[in-house]
CSV table of C-alpha atoms in Angstrom, one decimal:
chain,number,residue,atom,x,y,z
A,1,UNK,CA,93.3,90.0,78.1
A,2,UNK,CA,95.8,92.9,78.2
A,3,UNK,CA,93.9,94.7,75.5
A,4,UNK,CA,90.7,94.4,77.5
A,5,UNK,CA,92.4,96.1,80.5
A,6,UNK,CA,93.8,98.8,78.2
A,7,UNK,CA,90.3,99.4,77.0
A,8,UNK,CA,88.9,99.7,80.6
A,9,UNK,CA,91.7,102.1,81.6
A,10,UNK,CA,91.1,104.3,78.5
A,11,UNK,CA,87.4,104.4,79.3
A,12,UNK,CA,88.2,105.6,82.8
A,13,UNK,CA,90.6,108.2,81.4
A,14,UNK,CA,87.9,109.6,79.1
A,15,UNK,CA,85.5,109.6,82.0
A,16,UNK,CA,87.9,111.7,84.1
A,17,UNK,CA,88.3,114.2,81.3
A,18,UNK,CA,84.6,114.4,80.9
A,19,UNK,CA,84.1,114.9,84.6
A,20,UNK,CA,86.6,117.8,84.5
A,21,UNK,CA,84.9,119.4,81.5
A,22,UNK,CA,81.3,118.9,82.6
A,23,UNK,CA,82.2,120.1,86.1
A,24,UNK,CA,83.8,123.3,85.0
A,25,UNK,CA,81.0,124.0,82.5
A,26,UNK,CA,78.5,123.6,85.4
A,27,UNK,CA,80.6,125.7,87.7
A,28,UNK,CA,80.4,128.6,85.2
A,29,UNK,CA,76.9,128.1,83.8
A,30,UNK,CA,74.7,126.9,86.6
A,31,UNK,CA,71.8,129.2,87.7
A,32,UNK,CA,71.8,128.0,91.3
A,33,UNK,CA,74.9,129.0,93.2
A,34,UNK,CA,75.2,125.7,95.0
A,35,UNK,CA,75.2,123.8,91.7
A,36,UNK,CA,78.2,125.9,90.6
A,37,UNK,CA,80.2,125.0,93.7
A,38,UNK,CA,79.3,121.3,93.3
A,39,UNK,CA,80.3,121.6,89.7
A,40,UNK,CA,83.7,122.9,90.9
A,41,UNK,CA,84.0,119.9,93.2
A,42,UNK,CA,83.2,117.5,90.4
A,43,UNK,CA,85.8,119.2,88.2
A,44,UNK,CA,88.4,119.0,90.9
A,45,UNK,CA,87.6,115.3,91.3
A,46,UNK,CA,88.3,114.9,87.6
A,47,UNK,CA,91.6,116.6,88.0
A,48,UNK,CA,92.4,114.2,90.9
A,49,UNK,CA,91.7,111.3,88.5
A,50,UNK,CA,94.1,112.8,86.0
A,51,UNK,CA,96.8,113.0,88.7
A,52,UNK,CA,96.1,109.3,89.3
A,53,UNK,CA,96.9,108.6,85.6
A,54,UNK,CA,100.1,110.6,85.9
A,55,UNK,CA,101.2,108.0,88.5
A,56,UNK,CA,100.9,109.8,91.8
A,57,UNK,CA,98.4,108.3,94.1
A,58,UNK,CA,99.6,110.7,96.9
A,59,UNK,CA,98.8,113.8,94.8
A,60,UNK,CA,95.4,112.4,93.9
A,61,UNK,CA,94.5,111.9,97.6
A,62,UNK,CA,95.9,115.3,98.5
A,63,UNK,CA,93.7,116.9,95.7
A,64,UNK,CA,90.6,115.2,97.1
A,65,UNK,CA,91.5,116.0,100.8
A,66,UNK,CA,92.4,119.7,100.3
A,67,UNK,CA,90.3,120.8,97.4
A,68,UNK,CA,87.2,118.8,97.9
A,69,UNK,CA,87.4,118.2,101.7
A,70,UNK,CA,88.4,121.7,102.6
A,71,UNK,CA,88.1,124.4,100.0
A,72,UNK,CA,84.8,123.3,98.5
A,73,UNK,CA,83.3,122.7,101.9
A,74,UNK,CA,84.1,126.2,103.1
A,75,UNK,CA,82.5,127.5,99.9
A,76,UNK,CA,79.4,125.4,100.4
A,77,UNK,CA,79.2,126.6,104.0
A,78,UNK,CA,79.3,130.2,102.8
A,79,UNK,CA,76.5,129.6,100.3
A,80,UNK,CA,74.4,127.7,102.7
A,81,UNK,CA,74.1,130.6,105.1
A,82,UNK,CA,73.1,133.0,102.3
A,83,UNK,CA,70.9,131.2,99.8
A,84,UNK,CA,67.9,128.8,99.9
A,85,UNK,CA,67.3,126.1,97.2
A,86,UNK,CA,64.5,128.1,95.4
A,87,UNK,CA,66.7,131.2,94.7
A,88,UNK,CA,68.2,131.1,91.3
A,89,UNK,CA,69.9,133.7,89.1
A,90,UNK,CA,68.2,135.3,86.2
A,91,UNK,CA,68.7,133.6,82.9
A,92,UNK,CA,71.1,135.5,80.7
A,93,UNK,CA,69.5,136.5,77.3
A,94,UNK,CA,72.1,136.7,74.6
A,95,UNK,CA,71.6,139.7,72.4
A,96,UNK,CA,72.4,139.6,68.6
A,97,UNK,CA,75.6,141.6,69.0
A,98,UNK,CA,76.8,139.4,71.8
A,99,UNK,CA,76.1,136.3,69.7
A,100,UNK,CA,78.0,137.8,66.7
A,101,UNK,CA,80.9,138.6,69.0
A,102,UNK,CA,81.0,135.1,70.4
A,103,UNK,CA,80.9,133.5,67.0
A,104,UNK,CA,83.7,135.7,65.7
A,105,UNK,CA,85.9,135.3,68.7
A,106,UNK,CA,85.3,131.5,68.7
A,107,UNK,CA,86.3,131.3,65.0
A,108,UNK,CA,89.3,133.4,65.5
A,109,UNK,CA,90.5,131.3,68.5
A,110,UNK,CA,89.9,128.1,66.5
A,111,UNK,CA,92.0,129.4,63.6
A,112,UNK,CA,94.8,130.5,66.0
A,113,UNK,CA,94.8,127.1,67.7
A,114,UNK,CA,94.8,125.3,64.3
A,115,UNK,CA,97.8,127.4,63.2
A,116,UNK,CA,99.6,126.9,66.5
A,117,UNK,CA,99.1,123.1,66.4
A,118,UNK,CA,100.4,123.0,62.8
A,119,UNK,CA,103.5,124.9,63.7
A,120,UNK,CA,104.5,123.0,66.9
A,121,UNK,CA,106.8,120.1,66.7
A,122,UNK,CA,105.4,117.5,69.1
A,123,UNK,CA,107.6,115.2,71.2
A,124,UNK,CA,106.2,112.0,72.5
A,125,UNK,CA,105.4,111.8,76.2
A,126,UNK,CA,107.8,109.8,78.3
A,127,UNK,CA,106.4,106.6,79.7
A,128,UNK,CA,107.3,107.4,83.4
A,129,UNK,CA,108.8,110.7,84.1
A,130,UNK,CA,110.3,109.9,87.5
A,131,UNK,CA,109.8,108.3,90.8
A,132,UNK,CA,106.9,110.1,92.5
A,133,UNK,CA,106.9,108.3,95.8
A,134,UNK,CA,106.2,110.1,99.1
A,135,UNK,CA,109.9,109.9,100.1
A,136,UNK,CA,110.9,111.7,96.9
A,137,UNK,CA,108.2,114.3,97.4
A,138,UNK,CA,109.2,114.9,101.0
A,139,UNK,CA,112.9,115.2,100.2
A,140,UNK,CA,112.4,117.6,97.3
A,141,UNK,CA,110.0,119.8,99.3
A,142,UNK,CA,112.1,120.0,102.4
A,143,UNK,CA,115.6,119.9,100.9
A,144,UNK,CA,115.6,121.0,97.3
A,145,UNK,CA,112.8,123.5,97.2
A,146,UNK,CA,112.9,124.4,100.8
A,147,UNK,CA,112.7,128.2,100.2
A,148,UNK,CA,109.6,128.0,98.1
A,149,UNK,CA,107.9,125.6,100.6
A,150,UNK,CA,108.6,128.0,103.5
A,151,UNK,CA,107.5,131.0,101.5
A,152,UNK,CA,104.1,129.3,100.8
A,153,UNK,CA,103.7,128.7,104.5
A,154,UNK,CA,104.4,132.4,105.1
A,155,UNK,CA,101.6,133.2,102.6
A,156,UNK,CA,99.3,130.9,104.5
A,157,UNK,CA,100.2,132.5,107.8
A,158,UNK,CA,99.4,135.9,106.4
A,159,UNK,CA,96.1,134.6,105.1
A,160,UNK,CA,95.2,133.3,108.6
A,161,UNK,CA,96.2,136.5,110.3
A,162,UNK,CA,94.2,138.5,107.7
A,163,UNK,CA,91.1,136.3,108.3
A,164,UNK,CA,91.4,136.9,112.1
A,165,UNK,CA,91.7,140.7,111.6
A,166,UNK,CA,88.7,140.8,109.3
A,167,UNK,CA,86.6,138.6,111.7
A,168,UNK,CA,87.5,140.7,114.7
A,169,UNK,CA,86.7,144.0,113.0
A,170,UNK,CA,83.3,142.7,112.0
A,171,UNK,CA,82.4,141.7,115.5
A,172,UNK,CA,83.5,144.9,117.1
A,173,UNK,CA,81.3,147.0,114.7
A,174,UNK,CA,78.2,145.0,115.6
A,175,UNK,CA,78.6,145.8,119.3
B,1,UNK,CA,83.4,74.0,90.1
B,2,UNK,CA,86.9,74.0,88.7
B,3,UNK,CA,85.8,75.9,85.6
B,4,UNK,CA,84.2,78.6,87.8
B,5,UNK,CA,87.4,79.0,89.8
B,6,UNK,CA,89.4,79.3,86.6
B,7,UNK,CA,86.9,81.8,85.2
B,8,UNK,CA,87.2,84.0,88.3
B,9,UNK,CA,91.0,83.7,88.3
B,10,UNK,CA,91.2,84.9,84.8
B,11,UNK,CA,88.7,87.7,85.1
B,12,UNK,CA,90.2,89.6,88.0
B,13,UNK,CA,87.8,92.5,87.3
B,14,UNK,CA,85.0,90.1,88.1
B,15,UNK,CA,86.8,89.1,91.3
B,16,UNK,CA,86.9,92.8,92.2
B,17,UNK,CA,83.2,93.1,91.6
B,18,UNK,CA,82.5,90.0,93.8
B,19,UNK,CA,84.7,91.4,96.6
B,20,UNK,CA,82.9,94.7,96.4
B,21,UNK,CA,79.5,93.0,96.7
B,22,UNK,CA,80.8,91.2,99.8
B,23,UNK,CA,82.0,94.5,101.2
B,24,UNK,CA,78.6,96.1,100.7
B,25,UNK,CA,77.1,93.0,102.4
B,26,UNK,CA,79.4,93.5,105.4
B,27,UNK,CA,78.4,97.2,105.7
B,28,UNK,CA,74.7,96.3,105.7
B,29,UNK,CA,75.2,93.4,108.1
B,30,UNK,CA,77.3,95.7,110.4
B,31,UNK,CA,74.5,98.2,110.4
B,32,UNK,CA,71.9,95.6,111.3
B,33,UNK,CA,74.0,94.1,114.1
B,34,UNK,CA,75.0,97.5,115.5
B,35,UNK,CA,71.4,98.8,115.3
B,36,UNK,CA,70.2,95.8,117.3
B,37,UNK,CA,73.1,96.1,119.9
B,38,UNK,CA,72.5,99.8,120.2
B,39,UNK,CA,68.9,99.3,121.0
B,40,UNK,CA,69.5,96.5,123.4
B,41,UNK,CA,72.4,98.3,125.2
B,42,UNK,CA,70.4,101.5,125.4
B,43,UNK,CA,67.6,99.6,127.0
B,44,UNK,CA,69.9,97.8,129.4
B,45,UNK,CA,71.4,101.1,130.6
B,46,UNK,CA,68.0,102.7,130.9
B,47,UNK,CA,66.6,99.7,132.8
B,48,UNK,CA,64.1,98.5,130.2
B,49,UNK,CA,63.8,95.6,127.9
B,50,UNK,CA,64.3,97.0,124.4
B,51,UNK,CA,63.0,95.0,121.4
B,52,UNK,CA,61.6,91.6,122.7
B,53,UNK,CA,58.7,90.7,120.4
B,54,UNK,CA,60.2,89.3,117.2
B,55,UNK,CA,62.4,86.2,117.6
B,56,UNK,CA,64.4,85.3,120.7
B,57,UNK,CA,65.2,88.5,122.6
B,58,UNK,CA,63.9,90.4,119.6
B,59,UNK,CA,66.9,89.6,117.3
B,60,UNK,CA,64.8,89.7,114.1
B,61,UNK,CA,63.7,93.3,114.9
B,62,UNK,CA,66.3,95.1,112.8
B,63,UNK,CA,65.8,92.8,109.8
B,64,UNK,CA,62.1,93.5,109.9
B,65,UNK,CA,62.8,97.2,110.3
B,66,UNK,CA,65.0,97.0,107.2
B,67,UNK,CA,62.2,95.3,105.2
B,68,UNK,CA,59.7,98.0,106.4
B,69,UNK,CA,62.1,100.8,105.4
B,70,UNK,CA,62.5,99.3,101.9
B,71,UNK,CA,58.8,99.3,101.4
B,72,UNK,CA,58.4,103.0,102.2
B,73,UNK,CA,58.3,105.8,99.7
B,74,UNK,CA,61.0,108.6,99.5
B,75,UNK,CA,58.9,111.8,99.7
B,76,UNK,CA,60.7,114.8,98.3
B,77,UNK,CA,59.5,118.1,99.9
B,78,UNK,CA,57.8,120.6,97.6
B,79,UNK,CA,60.4,123.3,98.0
B,80,UNK,CA,63.5,121.1,98.1
B,81,UNK,CA,66.1,120.9,95.4
B,82,UNK,CA,65.1,117.6,93.9
B,83,UNK,CA,68.4,116.6,92.3
B,84,UNK,CA,70.6,117.3,95.3
B,85,UNK,CA,68.0,115.9,97.7
B,86,UNK,CA,68.2,112.5,96.0
B,87,UNK,CA,72.0,112.7,95.5
B,88,UNK,CA,72.9,113.3,99.2
B,89,UNK,CA,72.2,109.8,100.6
B,90,UNK,CA,74.2,108.2,97.8
B,91,UNK,CA,77.1,110.6,98.4
B,92,UNK,CA,76.9,109.7,102.1
B,93,UNK,CA,77.1,105.9,101.4
B,94,UNK,CA,79.7,105.8,98.6
B,95,UNK,CA,82.8,107.0,100.6
B,96,UNK,CA,82.0,104.5,103.4
B,97,UNK,CA,82.0,101.7,100.9
B,98,UNK,CA,85.3,103.0,99.3
B,99,UNK,CA,87.0,103.2,102.7
B,100,UNK,CA,86.1,99.6,103.5
B,101,UNK,CA,88.2,98.5,100.5
B,102,UNK,CA,91.4,99.7,102.1
B,103,UNK,CA,91.0,98.3,105.6
B,104,UNK,CA,93.4,95.5,106.4
B,105,UNK,CA,91.2,93.0,108.2
B,106,UNK,CA,93.9,90.4,108.5
B,107,UNK,CA,97.3,89.5,107.1
B,108,UNK,CA,95.8,88.4,103.8
B,109,UNK,CA,92.2,89.6,103.9
B,110,UNK,CA,92.0,93.1,102.4
B,111,UNK,CA,90.7,94.8,99.3
B,112,UNK,CA,93.7,96.8,98.1
B,113,UNK,CA,97.0,97.5,99.9
B,114,UNK,CA,98.0,101.1,99.3
B,115,UNK,CA,101.2,102.6,100.5
B,116,UNK,CA,99.3,105.7,101.5
B,117,UNK,CA,96.3,103.8,102.9
B,118,UNK,CA,95.9,106.2,105.9
B,119,UNK,CA,95.7,109.3,103.6
B,120,UNK,CA,93.2,107.5,101.4
B,121,UNK,CA,90.9,106.8,104.3
B,122,UNK,CA,91.1,110.3,105.6
B,123,UNK,CA,90.5,111.8,102.1
B,124,UNK,CA,87.4,109.6,101.6
B,125,UNK,CA,86.2,110.6,105.1
B,126,UNK,CA,86.3,114.3,104.2
B,127,UNK,CA,83.7,113.7,101.4
B,128,UNK,CA,81.3,112.6,104.1
B,129,UNK,CA,80.9,116.2,105.3
B,130,UNK,CA,79.8,117.1,101.8
B,131,UNK,CA,76.8,114.8,101.9
B,132,UNK,CA,75.7,116.2,105.2
B,133,UNK,CA,75.9,119.7,103.9
B,134,UNK,CA,74.0,118.9,100.7
B,135,UNK,CA,71.3,116.9,102.6
B,136,UNK,CA,70.8,119.8,105.0
B,137,UNK,CA,70.7,122.5,102.4
B,138,UNK,CA,68.6,120.8,99.8
B,139,UNK,CA,65.9,119.9,102.2
B,140,UNK,CA,65.0,123.6,102.5
B,141,UNK,CA,64.1,123.3,106.2
B,142,UNK,CA,65.4,125.2,109.1
B,143,UNK,CA,66.1,122.2,111.3
B,144,UNK,CA,68.1,120.5,108.5
B,145,UNK,CA,70.0,123.6,107.7
B,146,UNK,CA,71.0,124.1,111.4
B,147,UNK,CA,72.0,120.5,111.7
B,148,UNK,CA,74.2,120.6,108.7
B,149,UNK,CA,75.8,123.9,109.8
B,150,UNK,CA,76.6,122.5,113.2
B,151,UNK,CA,77.9,119.3,111.6
B,152,UNK,CA,80.4,121.1,109.4
B,153,UNK,CA,81.7,123.3,112.2
B,154,UNK,CA,82.2,120.2,114.3
B,155,UNK,CA,83.8,118.1,111.6
B,156,UNK,CA,86.2,120.8,110.6
B,157,UNK,CA,87.2,121.4,114.2
B,158,UNK,CA,87.7,117.8,115.1
B,159,UNK,CA,89.5,116.7,112.0
B,160,UNK,CA,92.6,118.6,113.2
B,161,UNK,CA,93.1,116.6,116.4
B,162,UNK,CA,92.4,113.4,114.6
B,163,UNK,CA,95.0,114.1,112.0
B,164,UNK,CA,97.6,115.2,114.6
B,165,UNK,CA,97.1,112.2,116.8
B,166,UNK,CA,97.4,109.8,113.8
B,167,UNK,CA,100.5,111.7,112.7
B,168,UNK,CA,102.2,110.7,116.0
B,169,UNK,CA,101.9,107.0,115.0
B,170,UNK,CA,103.0,107.8,111.5
B,171,UNK,CA,106.1,109.5,112.9
B,172,UNK,CA,106.9,106.4,115.0
B,173,UNK,CA,106.5,103.9,112.2
B,174,UNK,CA,107.5,106.3,109.3
B,175,UNK,CA,105.0,104.8,106.9
B,176,UNK,CA,101.4,105.5,105.8
B,177,UNK,CA,100.9,101.8,104.8
B,178,UNK,CA,98.3,100.3,107.2
B,179,UNK,CA,99.7,96.8,106.8
B,180,UNK,CA,103.2,98.0,107.7
B,181,UNK,CA,101.8,99.9,110.7
B,182,UNK,CA,100.1,96.7,112.0
B,183,UNK,CA,103.3,94.6,111.4
B,184,UNK,CA,105.3,97.2,113.4
B,185,UNK,CA,103.1,96.2,116.4
B,186,UNK,CA,103.6,92.4,116.1
B,187,UNK,CA,105.8,92.4,119.2
B,188,UNK,CA,104.4,92.2,122.7
B,189,UNK,CA,103.9,96.0,122.9
B,190,UNK,CA,101.1,97.6,121.0
B,191,UNK,CA,101.3,101.4,120.3
B,192,UNK,CA,98.7,102.1,122.9
B,193,UNK,CA,101.1,101.1,125.6
B,194,UNK,CA,103.7,103.8,124.7
B,195,UNK,CA,102.9,106.8,127.0
B,196,UNK,CA,103.0,109.4,124.3
B,197,UNK,CA,100.9,107.3,121.9
B,198,UNK,CA,98.4,106.5,124.7
B,199,UNK,CA,97.7,110.2,124.9
B,200,UNK,CA,97.2,110.3,121.1
B,201,UNK,CA,94.9,107.3,121.4
B,202,UNK,CA,92.7,109.1,124.0
B,203,UNK,CA,92.6,112.2,121.9
B,204,UNK,CA,91.7,110.1,118.8
B,205,UNK,CA,88.8,108.4,120.6
B,206,UNK,CA,87.3,111.7,121.8
B,207,UNK,CA,87.7,113.4,118.5
B,208,UNK,CA,86.5,110.3,116.6
B,209,UNK,CA,83.4,110.3,118.8
B,210,UNK,CA,82.7,113.8,117.6
B,211,UNK,CA,83.6,113.1,114.0
B,212,UNK,CA,81.0,110.4,113.8
B,213,UNK,CA,78.4,112.7,115.3
B,214,UNK,CA,77.7,110.4,118.2
B,215,UNK,CA,76.5,111.5,121.7
B,216,UNK,CA,77.8,113.3,123.8
B,217,UNK,CA,78.7,115.2,120.6
B,218,UNK,CA,75.6,114.5,118.5
B,219,UNK,CA,74.6,118.1,118.1
B,220,UNK,CA,74.0,117.8,114.3
B,221,UNK,CA,71.1,115.5,115.1
B,222,UNK,CA,70.0,116.6,118.6
B,223,UNK,CA,66.5,115.2,118.8
B,224,UNK,CA,65.2,117.6,121.4
B,225,UNK,CA,66.3,120.7,119.4
B,226,UNK,CA,66.4,119.8,115.8
B,227,UNK,CA,64.0,116.8,115.4
B,228,UNK,CA,66.6,114.8,113.5
B,229,UNK,CA,69.1,117.3,112.1
B,230,UNK,CA,70.2,117.1,108.5
B,231,UNK,CA,68.1,114.0,107.7
B,232,UNK,CA,64.8,115.3,109.1
B,233,UNK,CA,63.1,115.3,105.7
B,234,UNK,CA,64.3,111.9,104.5
B,235,UNK,CA,62.0,108.9,104.5
B,236,UNK,CA,62.2,105.3,103.2
B,237,UNK,CA,65.5,103.9,102.1
B,238,UNK,CA,67.2,107.2,101.8
B,239,UNK,CA,66.9,107.5,105.5
B,240,UNK,CA,68.1,103.9,105.8
B,241,UNK,CA,71.2,104.8,103.8
B,242,UNK,CA,72.1,107.6,106.2
B,243,UNK,CA,71.7,105.2,109.1
B,244,UNK,CA,73.8,102.5,107.5
B,245,UNK,CA,76.5,105.1,106.6
B,246,UNK,CA,76.5,106.3,110.1
B,247,UNK,CA,77.2,102.8,111.5
B,248,UNK,CA,79.7,102.3,108.7
B,249,UNK,CA,81.6,105.4,109.8
B,250,UNK,CA,81.6,104.2,113.3
B,251,UNK,CA,83.1,100.9,112.2
B,252,UNK,CA,85.8,102.8,110.2
B,253,UNK,CA,86.6,105.0,113.1
B,254,UNK,CA,87.0,102.0,115.5
B,255,UNK,CA,89.0,100.0,112.9
B,256,UNK,CA,91.4,102.9,112.4
B,257,UNK,CA,91.9,103.1,116.2
B,258,UNK,CA,92.5,99.3,116.2
B,259,UNK,CA,95.0,99.4,113.3
B,260,UNK,CA,96.9,102.4,114.6
B,261,UNK,CA,97.0,101.8,118.3
B,262,UNK,CA,95.6,98.4,119.3
B,263,UNK,CA,97.7,96.2,117.1
B,264,UNK,CA,95.3,95.5,114.2
B,265,UNK,CA,95.1,91.8,113.5
B,266,UNK,CA,97.9,90.9,116.0
B,267,UNK,CA,96.8,88.8,118.9
B,268,UNK,CA,98.2,89.6,122.4
B,269,UNK,CA,101.9,88.9,122.5
B,270,UNK,CA,101.7,88.0,118.8
B,271,UNK,CA,99.6,85.0,119.8
B,272,UNK,CA,97.8,83.2,116.9
B,273,UNK,CA,97.8,86.1,114.3
B,274,UNK,CA,97.4,84.0,111.2
B,275,UNK,CA,95.0,85.0,108.4
B,276,UNK,CA,91.9,83.6,110.0
B,277,UNK,CA,92.5,84.3,113.7
B,278,UNK,CA,93.8,87.7,112.7
B,279,UNK,CA,90.4,88.6,111.3
B,280,UNK,CA,88.8,87.4,114.5
B,281,UNK,CA,91.2,89.4,116.7
B,282,UNK,CA,90.6,92.5,114.5
B,283,UNK,CA,86.8,92.3,114.5
B,284,UNK,CA,86.6,91.6,118.2
B,285,UNK,CA,88.8,94.7,119.0
B,286,UNK,CA,86.7,96.8,116.7
B,287,UNK,CA,83.5,95.6,118.2
B,288,UNK,CA,84.8,96.2,121.8
B,289,UNK,CA,85.6,99.7,120.8
B,290,UNK,CA,82.2,100.3,119.2
B,291,UNK,CA,80.5,98.9,122.3
B,292,UNK,CA,82.5,101.3,124.4
B,293,UNK,CA,81.3,104.2,122.2
B,294,UNK,CA,77.7,103.1,122.8
B,295,UNK,CA,78.3,102.9,126.5
B,296,UNK,CA,79.6,106.5,126.4
B,297,UNK,CA,76.7,107.6,124.3
B,298,UNK,CA,74.0,106.4,126.7
B,299,UNK,CA,75.9,107.5,129.8
B,300,UNK,CA,76.8,111.1,129.2
B,301,UNK,CA,74.5,114.0,128.4
B,302,UNK,CA,74.9,116.1,125.3
B,303,UNK,CA,77.4,119.0,125.5
B,304,UNK,CA,76.6,122.6,124.6
B,305,UNK,CA,77.9,124.0,121.4
B,306,UNK,CA,80.4,126.4,122.9
B,307,UNK,CA,81.7,123.6,125.2
B,308,UNK,CA,82.1,121.4,122.1
B,309,UNK,CA,84.1,124.1,120.2
B,310,UNK,CA,86.2,124.9,123.3
B,311,UNK,CA,87.1,121.2,123.8
B,312,UNK,CA,88.4,121.0,120.3
B,313,UNK,CA,90.2,124.3,119.9
B,314,UNK,CA,91.4,124.9,123.4
B,315,UNK,CA,92.2,121.5,124.7
B,316,UNK,CA,92.5,118.7,122.1
B,317,UNK,CA,94.4,120.6,119.4
B,318,UNK,CA,97.1,122.1,121.8
B,319,UNK,CA,97.5,118.7,123.6
B,320,UNK,CA,97.8,116.8,120.3
B,321,UNK,CA,100.4,119.4,119.0
B,322,UNK,CA,102.5,119.1,122.2
B,323,UNK,CA,102.2,115.3,122.0
B,324,UNK,CA,103.3,115.4,118.4
B,325,UNK,CA,106.3,117.4,119.4
B,326,UNK,CA,107.2,115.0,122.2
B,327,UNK,CA,106.8,112.1,119.8
B,328,UNK,CA,109.1,113.7,117.3
B,329,UNK,CA,111.7,114.2,120.0
B,330,UNK,CA,111.4,110.6,121.2
B,331,UNK,CA,111.7,109.3,117.7
B,332,UNK,CA,114.7,111.5,117.0
B,333,UNK,CA,116.5,110.6,120.2
B,334,UNK,CA,115.9,106.8,120.3
């Protein structure tokens, strides 16, 4: 019975990895801009699934809430205003030189990775690396890493102020 | 019989599947009941009869409508993006079904009990906007596009007061676990009776009305301006899925209000809140809230778009922020 559950869990793990990979491939390669953004959303969903496997349900939910529910929606909103469904980018034709370059760089990267993998001494992953409850997260963010947390909020504040300045300038020019 | 029970007990994945099928059934039944009630109540408020022909008082009308919708074809417009056009209804329905898993209907009747149940529900709710956007854009139709754009502006604006008002309850109970929040209200006083949380409750109801795209905030699907908004081009069961998801979202909104403010499955003064009576209390509170929303829908005219945005950004968000501050002070002092 346990082996059966193990199998199901592994199938889901592989599915999340495939989601991440396929999504990122789509994000880079799609000819319709909307498909790229949706590919990005799928890829982020896959990453959320990987967080779930690392044992943090909270981080999973935050990934979905922030990256899918906010970032991707703003991107989609921007694209919606500018593009209609029948506009698509031109297909990129690969010339012979580019093909050769791709093959050489691919082989070189593969060899490098093979050498790197051979040289590294691998340590086995720990079963559970710590207690990732919300209490722990809150305490470490607000007590231990307080300065980093506050600095990030300052960055966000600057982004908001910048957005307001950009938007105001645009409106005044029109009038 | 015994063998079947043993089989189900050993295969808990199968049990999960069974529970999920039941949940889908509940969502569909909810849509049918709510559709019928909506038509009857609208008729009552507008001094007409509503559906009367099929069955006593027309109670079979919605079921027959469902059968009719199943038999119709989904027509994909020529210029639409075929893949996304077909994907959108599914994307609309799936998060609704996923949220229903986490709702604590009674002490022992729930799908899963997460210690971050509230965040889970809100995260799944944010995917809903995606489906509206995709539906509106892929139809390649100006009405759909405008409906979707209005919808996203509205949803982004009203998500803030919803989160802030729910955060006031989270501060009071210091947990995201929905069962724990309900248990914290098992005394005679529900959270809605605290003055600061009553303000949060009112803000939540207004913002929730806007979040589920219901009148007086139904600008994304304003019939007189946009035919039907983002689902103008949809026919057949794809349209049906949008309607079902809309009622599902209404149910979720009302049940979050019930859990967070109205005591969840607790009876008044903790009276008879066992597993079975708890479910009855919970569902009756949810249905009373939903009927109130319908009453509001058919009583007030639609607001203008600038009024809608002003209400969110100039009134609801500052009020909920101040309310959150007061709640934090109260929690700190007491």
